[in-house]
Short mmCIF file of C-alpha atoms in Angstrom, two decimals:
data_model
loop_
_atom_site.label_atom_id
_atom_site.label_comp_id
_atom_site.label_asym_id
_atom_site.label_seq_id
_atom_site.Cartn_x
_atom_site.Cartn_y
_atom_site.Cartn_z
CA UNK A 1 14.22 -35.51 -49.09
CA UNK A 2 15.82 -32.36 -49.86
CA UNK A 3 13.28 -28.88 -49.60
CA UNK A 4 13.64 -25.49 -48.76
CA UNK A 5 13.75 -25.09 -44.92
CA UNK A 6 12.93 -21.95 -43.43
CA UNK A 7 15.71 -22.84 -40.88
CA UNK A 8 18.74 -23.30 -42.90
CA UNK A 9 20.11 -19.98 -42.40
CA UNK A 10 20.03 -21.36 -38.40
CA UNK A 11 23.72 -21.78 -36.86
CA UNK A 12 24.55 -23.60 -33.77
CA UNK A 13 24.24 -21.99 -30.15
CA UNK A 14 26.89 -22.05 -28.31
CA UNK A 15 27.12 -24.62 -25.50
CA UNK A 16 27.01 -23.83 -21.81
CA UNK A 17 30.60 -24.42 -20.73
CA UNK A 18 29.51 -25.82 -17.29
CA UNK A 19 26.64 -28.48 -18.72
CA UNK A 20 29.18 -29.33 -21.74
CA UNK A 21 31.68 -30.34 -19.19
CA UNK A 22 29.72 -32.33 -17.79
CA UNK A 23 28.32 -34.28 -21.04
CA UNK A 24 32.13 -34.43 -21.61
CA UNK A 25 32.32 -36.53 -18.44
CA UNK A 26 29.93 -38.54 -18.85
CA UNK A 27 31.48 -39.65 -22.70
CA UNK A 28 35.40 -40.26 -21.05
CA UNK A 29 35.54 -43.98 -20.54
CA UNK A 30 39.22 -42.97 -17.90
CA UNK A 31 38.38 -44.84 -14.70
CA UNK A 32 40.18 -42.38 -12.63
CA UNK A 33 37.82 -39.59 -13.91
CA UNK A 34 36.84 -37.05 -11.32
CA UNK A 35 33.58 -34.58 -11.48
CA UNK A 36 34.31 -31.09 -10.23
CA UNK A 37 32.24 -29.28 -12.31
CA UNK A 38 28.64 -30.22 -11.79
CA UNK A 39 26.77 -27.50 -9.06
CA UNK A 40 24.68 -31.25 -7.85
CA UNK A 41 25.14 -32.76 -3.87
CA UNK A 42 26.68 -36.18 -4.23
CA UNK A 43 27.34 -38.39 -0.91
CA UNK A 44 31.07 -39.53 -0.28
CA UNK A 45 30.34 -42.15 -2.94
CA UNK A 46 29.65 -39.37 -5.57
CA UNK A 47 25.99 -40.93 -5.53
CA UNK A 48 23.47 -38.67 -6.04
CA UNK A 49 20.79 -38.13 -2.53
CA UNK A 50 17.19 -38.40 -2.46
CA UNK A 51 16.89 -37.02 1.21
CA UNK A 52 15.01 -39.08 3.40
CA UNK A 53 12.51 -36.53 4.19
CA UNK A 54 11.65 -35.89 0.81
CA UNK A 55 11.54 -39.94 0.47
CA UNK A 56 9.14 -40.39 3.18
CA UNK A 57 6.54 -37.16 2.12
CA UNK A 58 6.16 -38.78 -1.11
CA UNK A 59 5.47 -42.70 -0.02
CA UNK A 60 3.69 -42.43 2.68
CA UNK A 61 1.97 -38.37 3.07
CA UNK A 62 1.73 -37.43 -0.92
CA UNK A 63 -0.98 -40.01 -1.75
CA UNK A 64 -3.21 -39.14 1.00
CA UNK A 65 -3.54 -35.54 1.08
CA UNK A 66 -2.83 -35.20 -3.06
CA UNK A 67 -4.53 -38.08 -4.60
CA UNK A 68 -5.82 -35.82 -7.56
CA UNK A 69 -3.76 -34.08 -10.13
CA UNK A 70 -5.34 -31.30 -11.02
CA UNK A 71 -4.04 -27.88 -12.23
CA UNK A 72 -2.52 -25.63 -9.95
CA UNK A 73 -3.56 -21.69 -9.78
CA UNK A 74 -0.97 -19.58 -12.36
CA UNK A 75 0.58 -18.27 -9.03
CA UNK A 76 0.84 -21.88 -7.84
CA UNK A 77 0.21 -24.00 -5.07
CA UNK A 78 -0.89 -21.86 -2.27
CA UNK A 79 -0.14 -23.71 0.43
CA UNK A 80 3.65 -24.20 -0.77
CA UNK A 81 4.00 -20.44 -1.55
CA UNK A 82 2.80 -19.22 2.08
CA UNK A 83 5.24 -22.09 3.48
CA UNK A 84 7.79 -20.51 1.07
CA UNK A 85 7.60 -17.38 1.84
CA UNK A 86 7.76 -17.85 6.27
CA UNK A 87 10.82 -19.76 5.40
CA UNK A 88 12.38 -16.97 3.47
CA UNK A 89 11.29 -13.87 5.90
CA UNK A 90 10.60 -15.49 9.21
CA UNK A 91 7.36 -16.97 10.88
CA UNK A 92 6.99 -13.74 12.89
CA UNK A 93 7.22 -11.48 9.97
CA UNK A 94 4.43 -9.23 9.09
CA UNK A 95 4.23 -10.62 5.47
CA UNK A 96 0.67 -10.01 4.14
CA UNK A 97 2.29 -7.60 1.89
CA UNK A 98 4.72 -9.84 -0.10
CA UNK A 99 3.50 -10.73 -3.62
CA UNK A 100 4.63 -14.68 -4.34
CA UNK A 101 4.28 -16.50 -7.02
CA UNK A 102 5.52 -20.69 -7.90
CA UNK A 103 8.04 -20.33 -10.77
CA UNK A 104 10.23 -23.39 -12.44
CA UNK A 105 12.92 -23.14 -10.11
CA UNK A 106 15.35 -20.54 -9.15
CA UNK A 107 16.28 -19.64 -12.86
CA UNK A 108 12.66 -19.56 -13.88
CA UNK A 109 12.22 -17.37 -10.95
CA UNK A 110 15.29 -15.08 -12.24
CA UNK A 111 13.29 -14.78 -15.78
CA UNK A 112 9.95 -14.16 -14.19
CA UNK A 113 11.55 -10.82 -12.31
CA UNK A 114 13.20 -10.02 -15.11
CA UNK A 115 10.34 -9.92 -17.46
CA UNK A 116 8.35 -8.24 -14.73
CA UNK A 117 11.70 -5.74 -14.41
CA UNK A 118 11.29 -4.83 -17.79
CA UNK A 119 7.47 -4.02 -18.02
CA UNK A 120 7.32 -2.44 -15.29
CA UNK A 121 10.54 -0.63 -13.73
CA UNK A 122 10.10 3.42 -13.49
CA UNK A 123 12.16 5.81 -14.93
CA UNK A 124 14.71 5.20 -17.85
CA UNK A 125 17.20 3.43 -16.05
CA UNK A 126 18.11 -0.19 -17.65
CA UNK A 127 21.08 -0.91 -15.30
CA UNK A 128 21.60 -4.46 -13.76
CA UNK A 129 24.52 -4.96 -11.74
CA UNK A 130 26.17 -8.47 -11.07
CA UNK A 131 29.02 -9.21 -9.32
CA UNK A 132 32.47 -10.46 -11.04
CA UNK A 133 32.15 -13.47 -10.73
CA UNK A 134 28.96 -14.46 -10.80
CA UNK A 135 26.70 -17.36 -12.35
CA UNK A 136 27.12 -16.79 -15.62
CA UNK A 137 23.39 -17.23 -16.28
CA UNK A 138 22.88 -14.22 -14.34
CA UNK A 139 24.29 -11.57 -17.15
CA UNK A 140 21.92 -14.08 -19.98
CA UNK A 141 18.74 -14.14 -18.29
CA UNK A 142 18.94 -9.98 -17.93
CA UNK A 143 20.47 -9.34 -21.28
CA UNK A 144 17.52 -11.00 -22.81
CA UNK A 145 15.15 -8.77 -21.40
CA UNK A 146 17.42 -5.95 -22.66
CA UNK A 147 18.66 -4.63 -19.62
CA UNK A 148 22.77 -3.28 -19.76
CA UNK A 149 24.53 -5.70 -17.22
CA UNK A 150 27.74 -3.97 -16.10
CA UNK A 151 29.65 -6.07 -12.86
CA UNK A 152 30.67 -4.78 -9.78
CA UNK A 153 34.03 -5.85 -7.97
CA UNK A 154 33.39 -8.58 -5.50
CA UNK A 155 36.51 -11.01 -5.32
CA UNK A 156 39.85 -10.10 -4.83
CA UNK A 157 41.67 -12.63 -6.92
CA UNK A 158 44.93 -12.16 -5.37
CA UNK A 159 43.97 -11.97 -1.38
CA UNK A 160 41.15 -14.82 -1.91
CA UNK A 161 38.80 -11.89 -0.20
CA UNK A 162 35.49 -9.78 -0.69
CA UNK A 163 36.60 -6.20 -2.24
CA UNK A 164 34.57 -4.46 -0.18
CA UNK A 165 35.61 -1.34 -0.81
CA UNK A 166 35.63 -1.95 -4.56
CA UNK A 167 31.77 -3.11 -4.02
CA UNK A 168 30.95 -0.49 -1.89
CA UNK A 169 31.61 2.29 -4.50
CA UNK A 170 30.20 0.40 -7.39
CA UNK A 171 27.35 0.88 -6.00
CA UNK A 172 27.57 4.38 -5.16
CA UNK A 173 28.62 5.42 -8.60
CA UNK A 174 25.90 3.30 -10.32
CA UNK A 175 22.67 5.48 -11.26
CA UNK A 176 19.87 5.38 -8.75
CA UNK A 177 17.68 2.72 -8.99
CA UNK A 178 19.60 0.30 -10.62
CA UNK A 179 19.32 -3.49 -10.41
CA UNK A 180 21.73 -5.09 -7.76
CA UNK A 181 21.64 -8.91 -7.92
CA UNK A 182 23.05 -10.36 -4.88
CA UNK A 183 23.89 -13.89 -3.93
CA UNK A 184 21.63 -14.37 -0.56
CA UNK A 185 24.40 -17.28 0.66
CA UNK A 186 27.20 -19.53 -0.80
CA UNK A 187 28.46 -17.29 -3.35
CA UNK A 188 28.58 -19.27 -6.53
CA UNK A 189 30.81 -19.28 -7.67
CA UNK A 190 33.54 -17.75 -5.16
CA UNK A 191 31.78 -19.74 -1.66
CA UNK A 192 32.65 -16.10 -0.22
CA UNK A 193 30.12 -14.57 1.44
CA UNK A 194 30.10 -10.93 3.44
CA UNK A 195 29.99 -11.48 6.93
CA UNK A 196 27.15 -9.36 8.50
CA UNK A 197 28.88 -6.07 9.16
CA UNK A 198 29.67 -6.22 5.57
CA UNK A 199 25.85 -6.74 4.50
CA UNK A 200 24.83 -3.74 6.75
CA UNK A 201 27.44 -1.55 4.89
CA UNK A 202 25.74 -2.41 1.33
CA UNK A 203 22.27 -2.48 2.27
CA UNK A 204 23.04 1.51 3.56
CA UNK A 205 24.50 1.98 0.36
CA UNK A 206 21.47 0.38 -1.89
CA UNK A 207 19.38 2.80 0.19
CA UNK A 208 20.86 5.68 -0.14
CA UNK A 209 20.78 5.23 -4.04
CA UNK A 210 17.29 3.86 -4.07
CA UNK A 211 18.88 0.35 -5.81
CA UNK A 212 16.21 -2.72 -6.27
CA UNK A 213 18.19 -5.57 -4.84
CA UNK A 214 17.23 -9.09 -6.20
CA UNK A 215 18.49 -11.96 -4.47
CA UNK A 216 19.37 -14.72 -6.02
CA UNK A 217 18.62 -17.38 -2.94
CA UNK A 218 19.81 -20.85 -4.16
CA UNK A 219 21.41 -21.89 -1.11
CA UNK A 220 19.36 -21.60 2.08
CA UNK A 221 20.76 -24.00 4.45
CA UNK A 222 23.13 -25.61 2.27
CA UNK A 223 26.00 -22.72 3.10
CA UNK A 224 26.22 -23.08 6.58
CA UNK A 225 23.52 -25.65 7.66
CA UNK A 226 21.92 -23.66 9.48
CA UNK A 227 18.60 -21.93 7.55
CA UNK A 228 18.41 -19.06 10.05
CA UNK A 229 22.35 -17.62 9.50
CA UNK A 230 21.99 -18.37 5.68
CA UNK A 231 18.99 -15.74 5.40
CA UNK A 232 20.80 -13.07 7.62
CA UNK A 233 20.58 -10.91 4.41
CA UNK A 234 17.65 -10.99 3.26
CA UNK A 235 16.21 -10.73 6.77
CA UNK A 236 18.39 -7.56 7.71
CA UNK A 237 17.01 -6.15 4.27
CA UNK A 238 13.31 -5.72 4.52
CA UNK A 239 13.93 -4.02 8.30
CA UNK A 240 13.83 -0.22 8.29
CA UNK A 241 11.96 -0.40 5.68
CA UNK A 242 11.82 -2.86 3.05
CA UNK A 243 11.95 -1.11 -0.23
CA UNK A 244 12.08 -2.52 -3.42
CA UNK A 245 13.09 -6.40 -3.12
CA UNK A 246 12.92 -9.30 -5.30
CA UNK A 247 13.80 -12.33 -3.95
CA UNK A 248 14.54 -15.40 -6.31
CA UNK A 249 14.12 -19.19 -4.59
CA UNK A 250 14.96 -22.49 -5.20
CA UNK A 251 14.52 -25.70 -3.35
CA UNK A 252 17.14 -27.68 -6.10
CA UNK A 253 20.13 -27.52 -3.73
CA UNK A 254 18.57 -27.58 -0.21
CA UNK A 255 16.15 -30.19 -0.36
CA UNK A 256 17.27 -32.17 -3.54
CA UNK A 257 14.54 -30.85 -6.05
CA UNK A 258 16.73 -30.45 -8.86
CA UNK A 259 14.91 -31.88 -11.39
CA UNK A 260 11.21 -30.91 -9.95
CA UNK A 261 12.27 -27.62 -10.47
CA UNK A 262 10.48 -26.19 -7.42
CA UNK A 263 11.32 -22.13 -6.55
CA UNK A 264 9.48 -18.74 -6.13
CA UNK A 265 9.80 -15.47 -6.87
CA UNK A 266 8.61 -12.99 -4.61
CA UNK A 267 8.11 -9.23 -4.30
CA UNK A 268 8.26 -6.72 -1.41
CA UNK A 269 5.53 -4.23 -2.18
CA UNK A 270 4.10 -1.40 0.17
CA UNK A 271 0.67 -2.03 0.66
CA UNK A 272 -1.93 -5.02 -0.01
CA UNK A 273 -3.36 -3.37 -2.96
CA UNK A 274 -0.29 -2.76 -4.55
CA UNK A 275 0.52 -6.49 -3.94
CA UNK A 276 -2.36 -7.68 -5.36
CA UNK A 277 -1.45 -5.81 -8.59
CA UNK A 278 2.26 -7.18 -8.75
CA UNK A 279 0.69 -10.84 -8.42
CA UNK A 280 -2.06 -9.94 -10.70
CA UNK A 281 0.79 -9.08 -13.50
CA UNK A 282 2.95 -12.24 -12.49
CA UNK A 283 0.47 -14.62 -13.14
CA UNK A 284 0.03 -12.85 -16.67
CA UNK A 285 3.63 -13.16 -17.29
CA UNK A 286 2.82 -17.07 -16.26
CA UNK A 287 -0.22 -17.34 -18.14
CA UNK A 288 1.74 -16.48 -21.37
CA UNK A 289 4.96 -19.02 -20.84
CA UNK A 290 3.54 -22.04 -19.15
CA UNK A 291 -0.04 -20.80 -17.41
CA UNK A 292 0.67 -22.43 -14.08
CA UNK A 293 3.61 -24.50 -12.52
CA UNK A 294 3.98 -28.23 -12.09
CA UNK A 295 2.65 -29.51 -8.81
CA UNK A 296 4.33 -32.44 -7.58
CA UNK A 297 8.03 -31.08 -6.23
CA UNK A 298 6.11 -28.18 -4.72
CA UNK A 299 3.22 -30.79 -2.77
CA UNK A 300 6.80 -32.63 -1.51
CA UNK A 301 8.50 -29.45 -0.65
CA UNK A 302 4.86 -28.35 1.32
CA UNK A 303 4.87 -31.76 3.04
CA UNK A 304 7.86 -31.51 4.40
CA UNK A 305 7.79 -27.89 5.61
CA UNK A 306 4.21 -27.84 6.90
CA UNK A 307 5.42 -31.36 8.90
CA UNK A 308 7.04 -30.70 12.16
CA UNK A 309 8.84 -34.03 12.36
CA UNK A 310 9.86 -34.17 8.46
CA UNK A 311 11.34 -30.49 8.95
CA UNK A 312 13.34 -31.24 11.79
CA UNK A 313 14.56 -34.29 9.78
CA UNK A 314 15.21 -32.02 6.84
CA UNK A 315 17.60 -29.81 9.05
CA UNK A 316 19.06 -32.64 9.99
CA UNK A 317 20.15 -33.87 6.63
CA UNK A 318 21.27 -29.96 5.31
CA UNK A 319 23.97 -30.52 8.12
CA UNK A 320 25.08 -33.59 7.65
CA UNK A 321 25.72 -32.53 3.94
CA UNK A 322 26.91 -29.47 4.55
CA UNK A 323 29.49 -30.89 7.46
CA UNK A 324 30.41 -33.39 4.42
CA UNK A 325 31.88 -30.56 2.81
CA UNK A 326 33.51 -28.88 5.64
CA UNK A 327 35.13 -32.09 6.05
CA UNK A 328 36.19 -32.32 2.35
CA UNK A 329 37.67 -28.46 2.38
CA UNK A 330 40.06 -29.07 5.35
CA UNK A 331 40.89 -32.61 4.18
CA UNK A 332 42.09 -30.70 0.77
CA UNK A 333 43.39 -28.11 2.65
CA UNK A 334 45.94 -30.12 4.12
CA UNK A 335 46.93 -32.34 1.56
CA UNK A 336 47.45 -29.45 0.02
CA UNK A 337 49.55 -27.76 2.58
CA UNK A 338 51.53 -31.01 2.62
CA UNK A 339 52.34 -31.09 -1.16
CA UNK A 340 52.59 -27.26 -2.26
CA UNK A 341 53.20 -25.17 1.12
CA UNK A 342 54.24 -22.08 -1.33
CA UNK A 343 50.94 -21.41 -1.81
CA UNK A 344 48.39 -20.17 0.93
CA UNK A 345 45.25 -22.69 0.80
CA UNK A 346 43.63 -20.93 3.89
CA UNK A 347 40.27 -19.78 1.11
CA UNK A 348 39.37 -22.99 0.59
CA UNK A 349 38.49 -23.02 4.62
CA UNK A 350 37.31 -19.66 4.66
CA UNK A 351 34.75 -20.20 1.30
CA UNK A 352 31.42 -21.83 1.68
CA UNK A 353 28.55 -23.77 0.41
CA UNK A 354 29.01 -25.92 -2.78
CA UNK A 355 31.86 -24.22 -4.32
CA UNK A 356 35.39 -23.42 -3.92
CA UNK A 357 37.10 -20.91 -6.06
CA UNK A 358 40.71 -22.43 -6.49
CA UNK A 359 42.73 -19.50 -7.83
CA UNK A 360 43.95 -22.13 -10.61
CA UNK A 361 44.59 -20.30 -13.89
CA UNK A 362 42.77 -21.58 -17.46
CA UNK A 363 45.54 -23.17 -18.54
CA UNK A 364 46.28 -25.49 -14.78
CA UNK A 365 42.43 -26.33 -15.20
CA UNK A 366 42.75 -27.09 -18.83
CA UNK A 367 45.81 -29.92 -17.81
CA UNK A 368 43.61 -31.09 -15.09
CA UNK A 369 41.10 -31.82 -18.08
CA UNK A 370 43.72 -33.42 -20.82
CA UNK A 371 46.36 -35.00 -18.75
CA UNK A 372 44.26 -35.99 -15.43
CA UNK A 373 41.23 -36.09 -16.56
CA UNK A 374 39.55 -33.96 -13.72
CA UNK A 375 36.15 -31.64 -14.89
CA UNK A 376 36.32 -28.51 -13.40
CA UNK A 377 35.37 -24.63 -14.93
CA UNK A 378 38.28 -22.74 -16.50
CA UNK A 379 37.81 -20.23 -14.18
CA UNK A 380 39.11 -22.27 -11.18
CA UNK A 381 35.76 -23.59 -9.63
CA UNK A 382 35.42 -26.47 -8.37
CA UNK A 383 31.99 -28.34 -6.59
CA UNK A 384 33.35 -29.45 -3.40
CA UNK A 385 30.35 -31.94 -3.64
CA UNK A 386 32.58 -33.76 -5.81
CA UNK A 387 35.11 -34.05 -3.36
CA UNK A 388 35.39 -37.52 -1.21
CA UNK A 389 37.74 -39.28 1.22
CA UNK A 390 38.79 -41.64 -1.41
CA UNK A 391 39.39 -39.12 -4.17
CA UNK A 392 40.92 -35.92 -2.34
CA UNK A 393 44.08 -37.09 -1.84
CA UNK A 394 44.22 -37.99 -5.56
CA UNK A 395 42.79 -34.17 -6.36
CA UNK A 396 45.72 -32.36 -4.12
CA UNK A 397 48.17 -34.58 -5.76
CA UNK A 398 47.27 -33.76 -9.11
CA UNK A 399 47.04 -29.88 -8.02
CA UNK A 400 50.28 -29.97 -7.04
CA UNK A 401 51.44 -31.45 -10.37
CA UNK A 402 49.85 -28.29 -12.77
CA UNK A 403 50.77 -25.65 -10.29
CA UNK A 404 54.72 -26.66 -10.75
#
């Protein structure tokens, strides 16, 4: 039946080039097909991992302590945000002043400081500064809250190394009070990281312009494997004193949650009554969107944290995955070293957590796609998670062949 829609002058969005890649993989029927593109853990038989910890909360703890599935509060469940929050800043942390809230995730956590950003930031500046690269959500989710997004240098595309100095006065030009978003640990999509010294040098710098820094903390545990080292920057942050922090959670990557969409946003704020006002105005924000967060991911993420035993078993598993893909960089390292020994492959070693950041061009990825057919981004990522011992010499080999 034909009748006048009110959406026909409606044309189509564009697709996210990361998810589209990976719908594209999933339609080619090539047997030899290889996933590089997804940001998902897969074992070394590219099966996705239901950690064991996780498995055990919900069979045997989840129906005895949650039989009931009532609402949660707008701000969420309380128990999982106060477990949330000592695993962020420490379990001998002073705390009580750090508004937290439940949010869908870490990019529903992103939009909920954003919105909050733009209600309630002083002063005219609009500023958000990302670094180049970054998740390319990053510059959407502020943009849509009208904030100008400008980048700051972070990778050195020909030395495969942090521009410090490139970072360092980014930051000092920028107007005071700008929005820094900074990747907490693993770097996505670059897997470099600053090394301590490094963080010390910006955090002076974000003081001394009175910046808001909002980290972006997708990774805890899953860079190193260790959930101490991983928060180093965060935790050297609120010393001396806080100031204005936002930090932006998610358990998809560390624990498995991906599609429980389990995070938090939280706020450092200087006193308990000016906390109380910041979570007061989150859980408006909520109240408006979705009025309060699912519950079951965040009752499995409390069991397990609030559960001696299933912790230690959780730690446990963030090593042996993140050891997998140790492993897998110096296995690709070498092969690689073996086959084109022009090129210096020592960043793949040196980079991090999920991703690797090749230094292929568009075009050498676009060959990977149409002659090989091997997903990765244009921009030379690659998810190391899709990386095994029965595909990586395969992935060198084929490397080899687009870089002559």
């Amino acid at each position: 039946m034909d009748w006048d829609s009110p959406w026909r002058h409606i044309e189509m969005g564009e697709c996210d080039p990361i998810l589209e890649l990976n719908e594209a993989y999933k339609r080619d029927t090539d047997p030899k097909k290889i996933n590089l593109s997804i940001g998902a853990y897969r074992n070394d038989e590219s099966s996705p991992v239901v950690l064991d910890c996780v498995k055990k909360a919900e069979k045997e703890l989840l129906p005895k302590k949650y039989p009931f599935k009532e609402y949660a509060p707008m701000g969420g469940v309380d128990e999982f945000c106060e477990l949330s929050k000592k695993l962020i800043y420490g379990e001998n942390v002073c705390t009580q002043n750090v508004a937290i809230v439940q949010s869908i995730s870490g990019t529903g956590a992103l939009n909920l400081g954003a919105s909050f950003l733009s209600k309630f930031l002083p002063g005219e500046t609009r500023k958000v500064l990302i670094s180049d690269p970054s998740w390319s959500n990053h510059k959407s989710i502020f943009t849509n809250f009208e904030f100008q997004t400008e980048q700051y240098p972070y990778y050195d595309r020909r030395t495969h190394t942090l521009d410090e100095q490139g970072m360092l006065k980014a930051l000092q030009d920028a107007p005071s009070g700008s929005i820094v978003v900074l990747h907490a640990c693993g770097h996505n999509p670059t897997g470099l990281d600053p090394s301590p010294l490094q963080w010390r040098l910006i955090h002076e710098v974000i003081k001394q312009k009175a910046h808001i820094s909002f980290f972006d903390l997708a990774y805890q545990g899953f860079a190193t494997g260790d959930l101490e080292k991983d928060i180093f920057a965060i935790r050297h942050f609120i010393t001396d004193p806080p100031g204005p922090i936002l930090v932006a959670q998610s358990y998809a990557k560390n624990m498995g949650m991906y599609g429980e969409r389990v995070g938090t946003l939280s706020v450092w704020c200087s006193g308990k009554p000016q906390k109380e006002a910041v979570v007061s105005q989150l859980k408006l924000i909520i109240r408006k969107i979705y009025s309060s967060p699912p519950i079951h991911g965040a009752r499995l993420v409390s069991l397990v944290l609030g559960n001696e035993e299933l912790k230690r078993s959780w730690q446990a598993e963030l090593k042996e995955m993140t050891a997998r893909i140790i492993a897998m960089r110096t296995s690709l390292r070498e092969e690689l070293e073996k086959l084109a020994p022009s090129r210096t492959w020592k960043h793949i070693t040196d980079q991090i957590g999920m991703f690797c950041y090749t230094g292929l061009t568009p075009e050498q990825c676009h060959r990977l796609l149409t002659e090989f057919h091997i997903y990765m981004t244009s921009d030379g990522r690659m998810s190391m998670a899709g990386v095994t011992t029965s595909n990586v010499k395969t992935i060198a080999a084929v490397f080899s062949k687009v870089l002559q």
